[in-house]
CSV table of C-alpha atoms in Angstrom, one decimal:
chain,number,residue,atom,x,y,z
A,1,PRO,CA,35.6,41.6,5.4
A,2,ALA,CA,38.0,39.9,3.2
A,3,SER,CA,41.8,40.2,3.1
A,4,PRO,CA,43.8,40.5,-0.1
A,5,PRO,CA,45.1,37.5,-2.0
A,6,LYS,CA,48.0,35.7,-0.4
A,7,SER,CA,50.1,32.6,-1.3
A,8,ALA,CA,49.2,29.5,0.6
A,9,ARG,CA,50.8,26.1,0.6
A,10,ALA,CA,48.5,23.1,1.1
A,11,ALA,CA,49.3,19.9,2.9
A,12,ASN,CA,50.2,18.2,-0.4
A,13,GLY,CA,52.7,20.9,-1.3
A,14,SER,CA,50.7,22.6,-3.9
A,15,ARG,CA,50.3,26.4,-3.9
A,16,SER,CA,47.3,28.6,-4.5
A,17,TRP,CA,46.3,32.2,-4.0
A,18,GLN,CA,43.5,32.9,-1.6
A,19,LEU,CA,41.3,35.7,-0.4
A,20,GLN,CA,40.1,35.6,3.2
A,21,GLY,CA,40.0,37.3,6.7
A,22,CYS,CA,41.8,41.9,6.9
A,23,ALA,CA,45.6,42.4,7.3
A,24,MET,CA,46.7,44.6,4.5
A,25,PRO,CA,50.5,44.0,4.0
A,26,VAL,CA,50.9,41.0,1.8
A,27,ASP,CA,54.1,39.5,0.3
A,28,GLY,CA,56.0,42.8,0.2
A,29,PHE,CA,53.2,45.2,-1.0
A,30,THR,CA,50.3,47.0,0.6
A,31,LEU,CA,46.7,47.2,-0.6
A,32,GLN,CA,44.7,50.4,-0.4
A,33,LEU,CA,41.1,49.8,0.5
A,34,ALA,CA,38.3,52.3,0.5
A,35,GLY,CA,34.8,51.8,1.9
A,36,LEU,CA,35.7,49.3,4.6
A,37,ALA,CA,33.5,51.1,7.2
A,38,GLU,CA,30.5,50.9,4.8
A,39,VAL,CA,31.0,47.1,4.3
A,40,ARG,CA,31.3,46.5,8.0
A,41,ALA,CA,28.1,48.5,8.7
A,42,ALA,CA,26.3,46.5,6.0
A,43,LEU,CA,27.5,43.2,7.4
A,44,ALA,CA,26.4,44.2,10.9
A,45,GLY,CA,22.9,44.7,9.8
A,46,VAL,CA,22.1,41.3,8.4
A,47,THR,CA,21.9,37.7,9.7
A,48,ALA,CA,24.9,35.4,9.9
A,49,LYS,CA,23.5,33.3,7.0
A,50,VAL,CA,23.2,36.3,4.8
A,51,ARG,CA,26.6,37.6,5.9
A,52,LYS,CA,28.3,34.4,5.0
A,53,GLN,CA,26.6,34.1,1.6
A,54,ALA,CA,27.3,37.7,0.7
A,55,ILE,CA,31.0,37.5,1.7
A,56,ARG,CA,31.4,34.3,-0.3
A,57,THR,CA,29.8,35.7,-3.4
A,58,ALA,CA,31.8,39.0,-3.2
A,59,LEU,CA,35.0,37.0,-2.7
A,60,ARG,CA,34.4,34.9,-5.7
A,61,GLU,CA,33.8,38.0,-7.8
A,62,ALA,CA,37.1,39.5,-6.6
A,63,ALA,CA,39.0,36.2,-7.2
A,64,LYS,CA,37.7,36.0,-10.8
A,65,ILE,CA,40.0,39.0,-11.6
A,66,ILE,CA,43.1,37.0,-10.6
A,67,GLN,CA,41.7,33.9,-12.3
A,68,LEU,CA,41.3,35.7,-15.6
A,69,GLU,CA,44.8,37.2,-15.4
A,70,ALA,CA,46.3,33.8,-14.5
A,71,ARG,CA,44.5,32.2,-17.5
A,72,THR,CA,45.9,35.0,-19.7
A,73,LYS,CA,49.4,34.4,-18.5
A,74,ALA,CA,49.2,30.6,-18.4
A,75,PRO,CA,51.6,28.8,-20.9
A,76,VAL,CA,49.8,27.1,-23.8
A,77,LEU,CA,51.4,24.2,-25.8
A,78,GLN,CA,52.6,25.6,-29.2
A,79,THR,CA,53.9,22.4,-30.8
A,80,SER,CA,52.4,18.9,-30.9
A,81,ALA,CA,53.4,16.6,-28.0
A,82,PRO,CA,52.3,13.1,-27.0
A,83,TYR,CA,49.7,13.0,-24.2
A,84,ARG,CA,49.3,16.8,-24.2
A,85,ARG,CA,46.5,19.1,-25.2
A,86,PRO,CA,46.9,22.9,-25.7
A,87,GLY,CA,45.2,24.9,-23.0
A,88,THR,CA,44.8,22.2,-20.4
A,89,ILE,CA,46.4,24.3,-17.6
A,90,ARG,CA,44.5,27.4,-18.6
A,91,ARG,CA,41.1,25.6,-18.6
A,92,ASN,CA,41.7,24.2,-15.1
A,93,ILE,CA,42.6,27.5,-13.4
A,94,VAL,CA,39.5,27.9,-11.2
A,95,VAL,CA,38.2,29.8,-8.1
A,96,ARG,CA,37.4,27.3,-5.3
A,97,ALA,CA,36.0,27.6,-1.8
A,98,SER,CA,38.5,27.3,1.0
A,99,LYS,CA,37.7,24.4,3.4
A,100,PHE,CA,40.4,25.5,5.7
A,101,ALA,CA,38.8,29.0,6.1
A,102,ARG,CA,35.4,27.4,6.6
A,103,LYS,CA,36.7,25.1,9.3
A,104,ALA,CA,38.1,28.1,11.1
A,105,GLY,CA,34.7,29.8,11.0
A,106,ASN,CA,35.6,32.2,8.1
A,107,GLU,CA,34.8,32.5,4.5
A,108,GLY,CA,37.5,32.2,1.9
A,109,VAL,CA,38.2,31.4,-1.8
A,110,TYR,CA,41.3,30.7,-3.7
A,111,VAL,CA,42.6,30.5,-7.2
A,112,SER,CA,44.4,27.4,-8.2
A,113,VAL,CA,44.9,24.8,-10.9
A,114,LYS,CA,42.3,22.1,-10.3
A,115,PRO,CA,43.8,18.6,-10.3
A,116,LEU,CA,42.1,15.8,-12.2
A,117,ARG,CA,40.7,13.6,-9.5
A,118,GLY,CA,37.5,12.2,-8.1
A,119,ALA,CA,34.3,12.1,-10.2
A,120,ALA,CA,35.9,14.1,-13.0
A,121,GLN,CA,38.0,11.0,-13.9
A,122,LYS,CA,34.8,9.2,-15.0
A,123,LYS,CA,34.4,11.7,-17.8
A,124,LYS,CA,38.0,12.7,-18.6
A,125,GLY,CA,39.8,9.5,-17.8
A,126,LEU,CA,42.2,8.5,-15.0
A,127,ALA,CA,44.7,11.0,-13.8
A,128,GLY,CA,48.3,10.5,-15.0
A,129,ALA,CA,51.0,11.6,-17.3
A,130,LYS,CA,49.4,9.9,-20.3
A,131,ASN,CA,46.1,11.7,-19.9
A,132,PRO,CA,46.0,15.0,-21.8
A,133,ASN,CA,43.2,16.3,-19.5
A,134,ASP,CA,45.4,16.1,-16.4
A,135,PRO,CA,47.2,19.5,-15.7
A,136,TYR,CA,49.5,17.9,-13.0
A,137,TYR,CA,52.6,19.4,-14.7
A,138,TRP,CA,51.4,23.0,-13.9
A,139,TRP,CA,53.7,23.1,-10.9
A,140,TRP,CA,56.8,22.7,-13.0
A,141,GLN,CA,55.5,25.4,-15.4
A,142,GLU,CA,54.9,27.8,-12.5
A,143,PHE,CA,58.1,27.2,-10.4
A,144,GLY,CA,60.5,25.6,-12.9
A,145,TRP,CA,62.3,22.3,-12.8
A,146,ILE,CA,65.7,20.7,-13.5
A,147,ALA,CA,66.1,18.8,-16.7
A,148,SER,CA,68.5,16.2,-15.2
A,149,GLY,CA,68.1,13.1,-17.4
A,150,ALA,CA,68.3,10.1,-15.2
A,151,ARG,CA,66.1,10.2,-12.1
A,152,VAL,CA,67.7,11.2,-8.9
A,153,ARG,CA,66.7,8.8,-6.0
A,154,GLY,CA,66.9,9.3,-2.3
A,155,GLY,CA,65.6,11.7,0.3
A,156,LYS,CA,64.8,15.4,-0.3
A,157,ARG,CA,68.2,16.7,0.7
A,158,ARG,CA,70.1,14.1,-1.4
A,159,ARG,CA,68.0,14.8,-4.5
A,160,ALA,CA,68.5,18.6,-4.0
A,161,GLY,CA,72.2,18.2,-3.6
A,162,GLU,CA,72.6,15.9,-6.6
A,163,GLN,CA,70.5,18.1,-8.8
A,164,ALA,CA,72.5,21.2,-7.7
A,165,ALA,CA,75.7,19.4,-8.5
A,166,ARG,CA,74.5,18.4,-11.9
A,167,VAL,CA,73.5,21.9,-12.7
A,168,ALA,CA,76.9,23.3,-11.6
A,169,SER,CA,78.7,20.7,-13.7
A,170,GLY,CA,76.6,21.4,-16.7
A,171,ALA,CA,75.2,17.9,-16.8
A,172,SER,CA,71.7,19.2,-16.1
A,173,LYS,CA,69.9,22.4,-16.9
A,174,LYS,CA,67.7,24.5,-14.7
A,175,ILE,CA,64.5,25.5,-16.4
A,176,PRO,CA,63.1,28.7,-14.9
A,177,GLY,CA,59.4,28.8,-13.9
A,178,LYS,CA,57.0,31.2,-15.7
A,179,HIS,CA,55.3,32.2,-12.4
A,180,PHE,CA,52.0,32.8,-14.2
A,181,MET,CA,50.0,32.2,-11.0
A,182,THR,CA,52.3,34.2,-8.8
A,183,ASN,CA,52.5,37.2,-11.1
A,184,ALA,CA,48.7,37.2,-11.7
A,185,ALA,CA,48.1,37.3,-7.9
A,186,ASN,CA,50.7,40.0,-7.4
A,187,GLU,CA,49.6,42.2,-10.3
A,188,LYS,CA,45.9,42.0,-9.6
A,189,ALA,CA,45.8,41.9,-5.8
A,190,GLN,CA,44.8,45.6,-5.6
A,191,ALA,CA,42.1,45.2,-8.3
A,192,ALA,CA,40.7,42.1,-6.6
A,193,ALA,CA,40.5,43.9,-3.2
A,194,GLU,CA,38.8,46.9,-4.8
A,195,LYS,CA,36.4,44.6,-6.6
A,196,PHE,CA,35.4,43.0,-3.3
A,197,MET,CA,34.9,46.4,-1.7
A,198,SER,CA,32.8,47.8,-4.6
A,199,THR,CA,30.5,44.7,-4.9
A,200,ALA,CA,30.1,43.6,-1.2
A,201,VAL,CA,27.5,46.1,-0.2
A,202,PRO,CA,25.3,45.7,-3.3
A,203,ILE,CA,25.5,41.9,-2.9
A,204,ILE,CA,24.7,42.1,0.8
A,205,ALA,CA,21.6,44.2,0.0
A,206,LYS,CA,20.5,41.9,-2.8
A,207,ILE,CA,20.8,38.7,-0.8
A,208,ASN,CA,19.2,40.3,2.3
A,209,ALA,CA,16.3,41.5,0.2
A,210,LYS,CA,15.6,38.0,-1.0
A,211,ALA,CA,16.0,36.5,2.5
A,212,THR,CA,13.5,38.9,4.0
A,213,ALA,CA,11.0,39.0,1.1
């Protein structure tokens, strides 16, 4: 069975919201699940291949609820700006398979803003600040940033200290984040978990029927 969405920080520092594993308390709230025994019974009666495919499909259906809410909350450019296109962040909020969960022998999916990289650059151009198809700036929109003017150089601690000093003196301004991804995950966690529980058994039966036909 799958656990509720939880915040996860990747190796590159980016953050996403994932569904995997079944501990219920998450980030200060508790999810109420019904039908867990039925799901477990259904999973026990099929092959490992069917089980993985069914869980993956049910997880994606559940994660789509958070994806839709995040897209609804995502900021959209309201005025014309160089190298920006309205809706770039919103269009790139996707549901993706978790490689980390798979390496651990589990099935998991997560909702995140897909970066412009790899083969996609052949169609949309190279990633970078001057490419309107690159949503790299979503992190600042989510968590906020400090409008500090001149770039602060040095290590992490030095930059943080200098930025804090500039904000305190009024030389810089702290722009709060909109937390559209975080809020979507928090607000729709229960609905996503319920979606998984309500669709898992039918999906298991459908996939198993095809596999045994």
